[in-house]
Amino acid sequence: MTCPAAPEHQPVYLGGPRFQTDPVELYRDMRRDHGAVAPVVLDGDVPAWLVLGYRELHQVTSDPVLFSRDSELWNQWDRIPADWPLLPMIGRKQPSILYTVGERHRERAAVISEALESVDPFELKGHAERFADELIDELCGRGSCDIVGEYAMLLPLRVLARIYGFSDAQGPGLVTAMNDMINGREGALEGQRHLAESMFGLLAAKLAEPGHDVVSRTPSSPSVTANTAAPSPPRRSPRSSRAPASRCSSTGCPTSTSRCPQATWPAAPRPGSAASAPFP
């Protein structure tokens, strides 16, 4: 007779009906059964570790030596298909500050931080209030709404798109594309493509005619200008669009997908460390 494995030894699938309808209860069960770090399975039966504890999450995100940002170190790449919906957020060979390390990361982070700090706080406040009013006006007559999906997830991205230099007309499409990409579902790769093409187009326009926006200020750095002086439109493939998409997301969105509100660690630390191996 074979005994079933104990709950603490069973990896949890981050998907399916329960994840969509009752994620709070699912995470509560994971904390009860596994503690601070839980074995999970991503789309395509890809194993990963989900960090649930605050102290553990702090350690993972503040120790760049043991837990590197470099996704090239992941030991599961040979199992990942080209159309994997989580590729936009865990993608390979991405020059984004999300995945660079050392001096290269510090230089890029400094360029983006400087550009964002130059935004007039009163202008930022005005954009936030205007977009908040627009979203509330759309919801208030209905009597009920999904406050997260229809307000909280939309407002920051609308404001971010505006200060980057996108027009108000482009904002809703960019918000949808970004959220699709972060959600890691069937629309993720198309969302990444739309966001990448939009970013390439914006960059080309602002290099030709700078304005009072974040993108216009960013290429003033020599290290950035050297890499963006002659942008070309991306091809319509998942692997061609990662740099601008993740560069945008790195300044305004979470670095984990909505499937993993704490942190999913897909074995990106140094090879040989405890977190770099798939669970048994």
PDB file of N, CA and C in Angstrom, residues 75-151:
ATOM      1  N   ASN A  75      18.595  27.101 -13.679  1.00  0.00           N
ATOM      2  CA  ASN A  75      18.948  25.769 -14.170  1.00  0.00           C
ATOM      3  C   ASN A  75      17.797  25.058 -14.884  1.00  0.00           C
ATOM      4  N   GLN A  76      16.748  25.779 -15.244  1.00  0.00           N
ATOM      5  CA  GLN A  76      15.595  25.167 -15.906  1.00  0.00           C
ATOM      6  C   GLN A  76      15.409  25.646 -17.349  1.00  0.00           C
ATOM      7  N   TRP A  77      16.357  26.385 -17.891  1.00  0.00           N
ATOM      8  CA  TRP A  77      16.138  26.971 -19.215  1.00  0.00           C
ATOM      9  C   TRP A  77      15.940  25.921 -20.303  1.00  0.00           C
ATOM     10  N   ASP A  78      16.524  24.750 -20.142  1.00  0.00           N
ATOM     11  CA  ASP A  78      16.357  23.734 -21.180  1.00  0.00           C
ATOM     12  C   ASP A  78      14.934  23.186 -21.245  1.00  0.00           C
ATOM     13  N   ARG A  79      14.105  23.527 -20.257  1.00  0.00           N
ATOM     14  CA  ARG A  79      12.717  23.059 -20.227  1.00  0.00           C
ATOM     15  C   ARG A  79      11.730  24.124 -20.688  1.00  0.00           C
ATOM     16  N   ILE A  80      12.208  25.317 -21.011  1.00  0.00           N
ATOM     17  CA  ILE A  80      11.319  26.446 -21.270  1.00  0.00           C
ATOM     18  C   ILE A  80      11.083  26.615 -22.763  1.00  0.00           C
ATOM     19  N   PRO A  81       9.835  26.518 -23.230  1.00  0.00           N
ATOM     20  CA  PRO A  81       9.538  26.741 -24.649  1.00  0.00           C
ATOM     21  C   PRO A  81       9.530  28.218 -25.000  1.00  0.00           C
ATOM     22  N   ALA A  82       9.633  28.503 -26.287  1.00  0.00           N
ATOM     23  CA  ALA A  82       9.697  29.896 -26.745  1.00  0.00           C
ATOM     24  C   ALA A  82       8.406  30.656 -26.494  1.00  0.00           C
ATOM     25  N   ASP A  83       7.282  29.945 -26.343  1.00  0.00           N
ATOM     26  CA  ASP A  83       5.999  30.622 -26.135  1.00  0.00           C
ATOM     27  C   ASP A  83       5.535  30.556 -24.684  1.00  0.00           C
ATOM     28  N   TRP A  84       6.439  30.318 -23.753  1.00  0.00           N
ATOM     29  CA  TRP A  84       6.081  30.245 -22.334  1.00  0.00           C
ATOM     30  C   TRP A  84       5.534  31.593 -21.885  1.00  0.00           C
ATOM     31  N   PRO A  85       4.341  31.646 -21.297  1.00  0.00           N
ATOM     32  CA  PRO A  85       3.726  32.946 -20.976  1.00  0.00           C
ATOM     33  C   PRO A  85       4.432  33.730 -19.877  1.00  0.00           C
ATOM     34  N   LEU A  86       5.323  33.100 -19.105  1.00  0.00           N
ATOM     35  CA  LEU A  86       6.049  33.835 -18.074  1.00  0.00           C
ATOM     36  C   LEU A  86       7.378  34.395 -18.576  1.00  0.00           C
ATOM     37  N   LEU A  87       7.721  34.135 -19.836  1.00  0.00           N
ATOM     38  CA  LEU A  87       8.988  34.639 -20.374  1.00  0.00           C
ATOM     39  C   LEU A  87       9.148  36.161 -20.272  1.00  0.00           C
ATOM     40  N   PRO A  88       8.092  36.946 -20.501  1.00  0.00           N
ATOM     41  CA  PRO A  88       8.289  38.393 -20.409  1.00  0.00           C
ATOM     42  C   PRO A  88       8.815  38.864 -19.054  1.00  0.00           C
ATOM     43  N   MET A  89       8.508  38.126 -17.967  1.00  0.00           N
ATOM     44  CA  MET A  89       8.943  38.549 -16.644  1.00  0.00           C
ATOM     45  C   MET A  89      10.151  37.779 -16.124  1.00  0.00           C
ATOM     46  N   ILE A  90      10.492  36.653 -16.761  1.00  0.00           N
ATOM     47  CA  ILE A  90      11.653  35.881 -16.307  1.00  0.00           C
ATOM     48  C   ILE A  90      12.599  35.673 -17.476  1.00  0.00           C
ATOM     49  N   GLY A  91      12.454  36.488 -18.530  1.00  0.00           N
ATOM     50  CA  GLY A  91      13.114  36.224 -19.791  1.00  0.00           C
ATOM     51  C   GLY A  91      14.631  36.183 -19.742  1.00  0.00           C
ATOM     52  N   ARG A  92      15.184  35.541 -20.757  1.00  0.00           N
ATOM     53  CA  ARG A  92      16.617  35.337 -20.873  1.00  0.00           C
ATOM     54  C   ARG A  92      17.270  36.440 -21.693  1.00  0.00           C
ATOM     55  N   LYS A  93      18.522  36.726 -21.374  1.00  0.00           N
ATOM     56  CA  LYS A  93      19.318  37.700 -22.127  1.00  0.00           C
ATOM     57  C   LYS A  93      18.620  39.056 -22.202  1.00  0.00           C
ATOM     58  N   GLN A  94      18.079  39.515 -21.109  1.00  0.00           N
ATOM     59  CA  GLN A  94      17.425  40.815 -21.069  1.00  0.00           C
ATOM     60  C   GLN A  94      18.378  41.867 -20.520  1.00  0.00           C
ATOM     61  N   PRO A  95      18.560  42.984 -21.224  1.00  0.00           N
ATOM     62  CA  PRO A  95      19.440  44.044 -20.736  1.00  0.00           C
ATOM     63  C   PRO A  95      18.781  44.964 -19.715  1.00  0.00           C
ATOM     64  N   SER A  96      17.579  44.654 -19.299  1.00  0.00           N
ATOM     65  CA  SER A  96      16.858  45.483 -18.332  1.00  0.00           C
ATOM     66  C   SER A  96      17.591  45.547 -17.002  1.00  0.00           C
ATOM     67  N   ILE A  97      17.328  46.602 -16.241  1.00  0.00           N
ATOM     68  CA  ILE A  97      17.917  46.693 -14.908  1.00  0.00           C
ATOM     69  C   ILE A  97      17.356  45.625 -13.982  1.00  0.00           C
ATOM     70  N   LEU A  98      16.253  44.988 -14.369  1.00  0.00           N
ATOM     71  CA  LEU A  98      15.727  43.890 -13.557  1.00  0.00           C
ATOM     72  C   LEU A  98      16.694  42.725 -13.518  1.00  0.00           C
ATOM     73  N   TYR A  99      17.510  42.555 -14.564  1.00  0.00           N
ATOM     74  CA  TYR A  99      18.318  41.354 -14.695  1.00  0.00           C
ATOM     75  C   TYR A  99      19.815  41.631 -14.776  1.00  0.00           C
ATOM     76  N   THR A 100      20.226  42.882 -14.827  1.00  0.00           N
ATOM     77  CA  THR A 100      21.645  43.188 -14.832  1.00  0.00           C
ATOM     78  C   THR A 100      22.178  43.213 -13.400  1.00  0.00           C
ATOM     79  N   VAL A 101      23.471  43.041 -13.269  1.00  0.00           N
ATOM     80  CA  VAL A 101      24.100  42.987 -11.952  1.00  0.00           C
ATOM     81  C   VAL A 101      25.331  43.892 -11.930  1.00  0.00           C
ATOM     82  N   GLY A 102      25.830  44.140 -10.727  1.00  0.00           N
ATOM     83  CA  GLY A 102      27.078  44.869 -10.563  1.00  0.00           C
ATOM     84  C   GLY A 102      27.016  46.302 -11.054  1.00  0.00           C
ATOM     85  N   GLU A 103      28.121  46.761 -11.642  1.00  0.00           N
ATOM     86  CA  GLU A 103      28.234  48.148 -12.069  1.00  0.00           C
ATOM     87  C   GLU A 103      27.257  48.485 -13.185  1.00  0.00           C
ATOM     88  N   ARG A 104      27.014  47.514 -14.070  1.00  0.00           N
ATOM     89  CA  ARG A 104      26.062  47.759 -15.144  1.00  0.00           C
ATOM     90  C   ARG A 104      24.675  48.055 -14.592  1.00  0.00           C
ATOM     91  N   HIS A 105      24.273  47.331 -13.566  1.00  0.00           N
ATOM     92  CA  HIS A 105      22.972  47.577 -12.940  1.00  0.00           C
ATOM     93  C   HIS A 105      22.949  48.945 -12.266  1.00  0.00           C
ATOM     94  N   ARG A 106      24.017  49.274 -11.541  1.00  0.00           N
ATOM     95  CA  ARG A 106      24.044  50.567 -10.822  1.00  0.00           C
ATOM     96  C   ARG A 106      23.988  51.736 -11.790  1.00  0.00           C
ATOM     97  N   GLU A 107      24.688  51.639 -12.923  1.00  0.00           N
ATOM     98  CA  GLU A 107      24.677  52.732 -13.894  1.00  0.00           C
ATOM     99  C   GLU A 107      23.279  52.933 -14.482  1.00  0.00           C
ATOM    100  N   ARG A 108      22.645  51.843 -14.859  1.00  0.00           N
ATOM    101  CA  ARG A 108      21.320  51.955 -15.479  1.00  0.00           C
ATOM    102  C   ARG A 108      20.279  52.423 -14.466  1.00  0.00           C
ATOM    103  N   ALA A 109      20.365  51.907 -13.256  1.00  0.00           N
ATOM    104  CA  ALA A 109      19.421  52.334 -12.228  1.00  0.00           C
ATOM    105  C   ALA A 109      19.581  53.821 -11.933  1.00  0.00           C
ATOM    106  N   ALA A 110      20.829  54.305 -11.925  1.00  0.00           N
ATOM    107  CA  ALA A 110      21.077  55.721 -11.649  1.00  0.00           C
ATOM    108  C   ALA A 110      20.497  56.606 -12.743  1.00  0.00           C
ATOM    109  N   VAL A 111      20.617  56.176 -14.013  1.00  0.00           N
ATOM    110  CA  VAL A 111      20.086  56.959 -15.129  1.00  0.00           C
ATOM    111  C   VAL A 111      18.565  57.089 -15.016  1.00  0.00           C
ATOM    112  N   ILE A 112      17.897  55.965 -14.748  1.00  0.00           N
ATOM    113  CA  ILE A 112      16.437  55.991 -14.648  1.00  0.00           C
ATOM    114  C   ILE A 112      15.989  56.772 -13.420  1.00  0.00           C
ATOM    115  N   SER A 113      16.689  56.601 -12.300  1.00  0.00           N
ATOM    116  CA  SER A 113      16.327  57.328 -11.083  1.00  0.00           C
ATOM    117  C   SER A 113      16.455  58.826 -11.289  1.00  0.00           C
ATOM    118  N   GLU A 114      17.523  59.238 -11.966  1.00  0.00           N
ATOM    119  CA  GLU A 114      17.727  60.669 -12.216  1.00  0.00           C
ATOM    120  C   GLU A 114      16.608  61.233 -13.083  1.00  0.00           C
ATOM    121  N   ALA A 115      16.212  60.472 -14.104  1.00  0.00           N
ATOM    122  CA  ALA A 115      15.139  60.940 -14.984  1.00  0.00           C
ATOM    123  C   ALA A 115      13.816  61.035 -14.239  1.00  0.00           C
ATOM    124  N   LEU A 116      13.520  60.056 -13.386  1.00  0.00           N
ATOM    125  CA  LEU A 116      12.270  60.071 -12.630  1.00  0.00           C
ATOM    126  C   LEU A 116      12.261  61.183 -11.582  1.00  0.00           C
ATOM    127  N   GLU A 117      13.405  61.431 -10.960  1.00  0.00           N
ATOM    128  CA  GLU A 117      13.467  62.475  -9.943  1.00  0.00           C
ATOM    129  C   GLU A 117      13.281  63.868 -10.527  1.00  0.00           C
ATOM    130  N   SER A 118      13.487  64.004 -11.834  1.00  0.00           N
ATOM    131  CA  SER A 118      13.337  65.316 -12.458  1.00  0.00           C
ATOM    132  C   SER A 118      11.881  65.667 -12.750  1.00  0.00           C
ATOM    133  N   VAL A 119      10.974  64.710 -12.535  1.00  0.00           N
ATOM    134  CA  VAL A 119       9.551  64.983 -12.769  1.00  0.00           C
ATOM    135  C   VAL A 119       9.041  65.980 -11.735  1.00  0.00           C
ATOM    136  N   ASP A 120       8.363  67.000 -12.183  1.00  0.00           N
ATOM    137  CA  ASP A 120       7.791  68.009 -11.294  1.00  0.00           C
ATOM    138  C   ASP A 120       6.731  67.339 -10.401  1.00  0.00           C
ATOM    139  N   PRO A 121       6.878  67.393  -9.070  1.00  0.00           N
ATOM    140  CA  PRO A 121       5.903  66.725  -8.193  1.00  0.00           C
ATOM    141  C   PRO A 121       4.487  67.267  -8.343  1.00  0.00           C
ATOM    142  N   PHE A 122       4.342  68.553  -8.661  1.00  0.00           N
ATOM    143  CA  PHE A 122       3.004  69.117  -8.852  1.00  0.00           C
ATOM    144  C   PHE A 122       2.384  68.596 -10.155  1.00  0.00           C
ATOM    145  N   GLU A 123       3.222  68.437 -11.184  1.00  0.00           N
ATOM    146  CA  GLU A 123       2.738  67.846 -12.430  1.00  0.00           C
ATOM    147  C   GLU A 123       2.321  66.397 -12.200  1.00  0.00           C
ATOM    148  N   LEU A 124       3.130  65.668 -11.448  1.00  0.00           N
ATOM    149  CA  LEU A 124       2.817  64.273 -11.138  1.00  0.00           C
ATOM    150  C   LEU A 124       1.507  64.167 -10.368  1.00  0.00           C
ATOM    151  N   LYS A 125       1.332  65.053  -9.394  1.00  0.00           N
ATOM    152  CA  LYS A 125       0.100  65.077  -8.607  1.00  0.00           C
ATOM    153  C   LYS A 125      -1.107  65.368  -9.491  1.00  0.00           C
ATOM    154  N   GLY A 126      -0.939  66.283 -10.433  1.00  0.00           N
ATOM    155  CA  GLY A 126      -2.039  66.624 -11.334  1.00  0.00           C
ATOM    156  C   GLY A 126      -2.451  65.454 -12.214  1.00  0.00           C
ATOM    157  N   HIS A 127      -1.463  64.745 -12.758  1.00  0.00           N
ATOM    158  CA  HIS A 127      -1.779  63.575 -13.577  1.00  0.00           C
ATOM    159  C   HIS A 127      -2.493  62.510 -12.743  1.00  0.00           C
ATOM    160  N   ALA A 128      -1.989  62.263 -11.537  1.00  0.00           N
ATOM    161  CA  ALA A 128      -2.584  61.234 -10.681  1.00  0.00           C
ATOM    162  C   ALA A 128      -4.031  61.575 -10.341  1.00  0.00           C
ATOM    163  N   GLU A 129      -4.295  62.830 -10.008  1.00  0.00           N
ATOM    164  CA  GLU A 129      -5.655  63.230  -9.657  1.00  0.00           C
ATOM    165  C   GLU A 129      -6.582  63.143 -10.862  1.00  0.00           C
ATOM    166  N   ARG A 130      -6.094  63.557 -12.024  1.00  0.00           N
ATOM    167  CA  ARG A 130      -6.943  63.534 -13.221  1.00  0.00           C
ATOM    168  C   ARG A 130      -7.309  62.111 -13.616  1.00  0.00           C
ATOM    169  N   PHE A 131      -6.327  61.228 -13.653  1.00  0.00           N
ATOM    170  CA  PHE A 131      -6.611  59.849 -14.024  1.00  0.00           C
ATOM    171  C   PHE A 131      -7.456  59.150 -12.965  1.00  0.00           C
ATOM    172  N   ALA A 132      -7.221  59.484 -11.691  1.00  0.00           N
ATOM    173  CA  ALA A 132      -8.046  58.896 -10.627  1.00  0.00           C
ATOM    174  C   ALA A 132      -9.504  59.315 -10.790  1.00  0.00           C
ATOM    175  N   ASP A 133      -9.736  60.587 -11.083  1.00  0.00           N
ATOM    176  CA  ASP A 133     -11.104  61.069 -11.293  1.00  0.00           C
ATOM    177  C   ASP A 133     -11.762  60.365 -12.477  1.00  0.00           C
ATOM    178  N   GLU A 134     -10.996  60.179 -13.562  1.00  0.00           N
ATOM    179  CA  GLU A 134     -11.560  59.520 -14.741  1.00  0.00           C
ATOM    180  C   GLU A 134     -11.970  58.084 -14.433  1.00  0.00           C
ATOM    181  N   LEU A 135     -11.099  57.360 -13.725  1.00  0.00           N
ATOM    182  CA  LEU A 135     -11.403  55.972 -13.390  1.00  0.00           C
ATOM    183  C   LEU A 135     -12.592  55.879 -12.430  1.00  0.00           C
ATOM    184  N   ILE A 136     -12.636  56.770 -11.450  1.00  0.00           N
ATOM    185  CA  ILE A 136     -13.742  56.755 -10.494  1.00  0.00           C
ATOM    186  C   ILE A 136     -15.053  57.099 -11.184  1.00  0.00           C
ATOM    187  N   ASP A 137     -15.015  58.054 -12.106  1.00  0.00           N
ATOM    188  CA  ASP A 137     -16.230  58.423 -12.847  1.00  0.00           C
ATOM    189  C   ASP A 137     -16.786  57.226 -13.628  1.00  0.00           C
ATOM    190  N   GLU A 138     -15.900  56.393 -14.151  1.00  0.00           N
ATOM    191  CA  GLU A 138     -16.341  55.221 -14.899  1.00  0.00           C
ATOM    192  C   GLU A 138     -16.977  54.167 -13.999  1.00  0.00           C
ATOM    193  N   LEU A 139     -16.608  54.171 -12.707  1.00  0.00           N
ATOM    194  CA  LEU A 139     -17.064  53.125 -11.796  1.00  0.00           C
ATOM    195  C   LEU A 139     -18.242  53.526 -10.918  1.00  0.00           C
ATOM    196  N   CYS A 140     -18.343  54.810 -10.606  1.00  0.00           N
ATOM    197  CA  CYS A 140     -19.238  55.227  -9.533  1.00  0.00           C
ATOM    198  C   CYS A 140     -20.712  54.978  -9.834  1.00  0.00           C
ATOM    199  N   GLY A 141     -21.104  54.952 -11.110  1.00  0.00           N
ATOM    200  CA  GLY A 141     -22.502  54.757 -11.428  1.00  0.00           C
ATOM    201  C   GLY A 141     -22.955  53.316 -11.426  1.00  0.00           C
ATOM    202  N   ARG A 142     -22.045  52.376 -11.219  1.00  0.00           N
ATOM    203  CA  ARG A 142     -22.390  50.960 -11.318  1.00  0.00           C
ATOM    204  C   ARG A 142     -22.778  50.333  -9.994  1.00  0.00           C
ATOM    205  N   GLY A 143     -22.391  50.934  -8.888  1.00  0.00           N
ATOM    206  CA  GLY A 143     -22.759  50.394  -7.588  1.00  0.00           C
ATOM    207  C   GLY A 143     -21.788  49.386  -7.031  1.00  0.00           C
ATOM    208  N   SER A 144     -20.980  48.760  -7.870  1.00  0.00           N
ATOM    209  CA  SER A 144     -19.964  47.813  -7.411  1.00  0.00           C
ATOM    210  C   SER A 144     -18.864  47.742  -8.447  1.00  0.00           C
ATOM    211  N   CYS A 145     -17.677  47.284  -8.008  1.00  0.00           N
ATOM    212  CA  CYS A 145     -16.554  47.181  -8.930  1.00  0.00           C
ATOM    213  C   CYS A 145     -15.466  46.323  -8.304  1.00  0.00           C
ATOM    214  N   ASP A 146     -14.528  45.908  -9.131  1.00  0.00           N
ATOM    215  CA  ASP A 146     -13.313  45.251  -8.656  1.00  0.00           C
ATOM    216  C   ASP A 146     -12.298  46.360  -8.425  1.00  0.00           C
ATOM    217  N   ILE A 147     -12.130  46.781  -7.191  1.00  0.00           N
ATOM    218  CA  ILE A 147     -11.321  47.968  -6.898  1.00  0.00           C
ATOM    219  C   ILE A 147      -9.853  47.769  -7.254  1.00  0.00           C
ATOM    220  N   VAL A 148      -9.395  46.520  -7.214  1.00  0.00           N
ATOM    221  CA  VAL A 148      -8.006  46.250  -7.590  1.00  0.00           C
ATOM    222  C   VAL A 148      -7.863  46.234  -9.107  1.00  0.00           C
ATOM    223  N   GLY A 149      -8.666  45.402  -9.761  1.00  0.00           N
ATOM    224  CA  GLY A 149      -8.525  45.238 -11.201  1.00  0.00           C
ATOM    225  C   GLY A 149      -8.969  46.435 -12.013  1.00  0.00           C
ATOM    226  N   GLU A 150      -9.940  47.197 -11.507  1.00  0.00           N
ATOM    227  CA  GLU A 150     -10.488  48.298 -12.277  1.00  0.00           C
ATOM    228  C   GLU A 150     -10.033  49.671 -11.804  1.00  0.00           C
ATOM    229  N   TYR A 151      -9.206  49.695 -10.768  1.00  0.00           N
ATOM    230  CA  TYR A 151      -8.701  50.991 -10.301  1.00  0.00           C
ATOM    231  C   TYR A 151      -7.229  50.916  -9.897  1.00  0.00           C
TER     232      TYR A 151
END
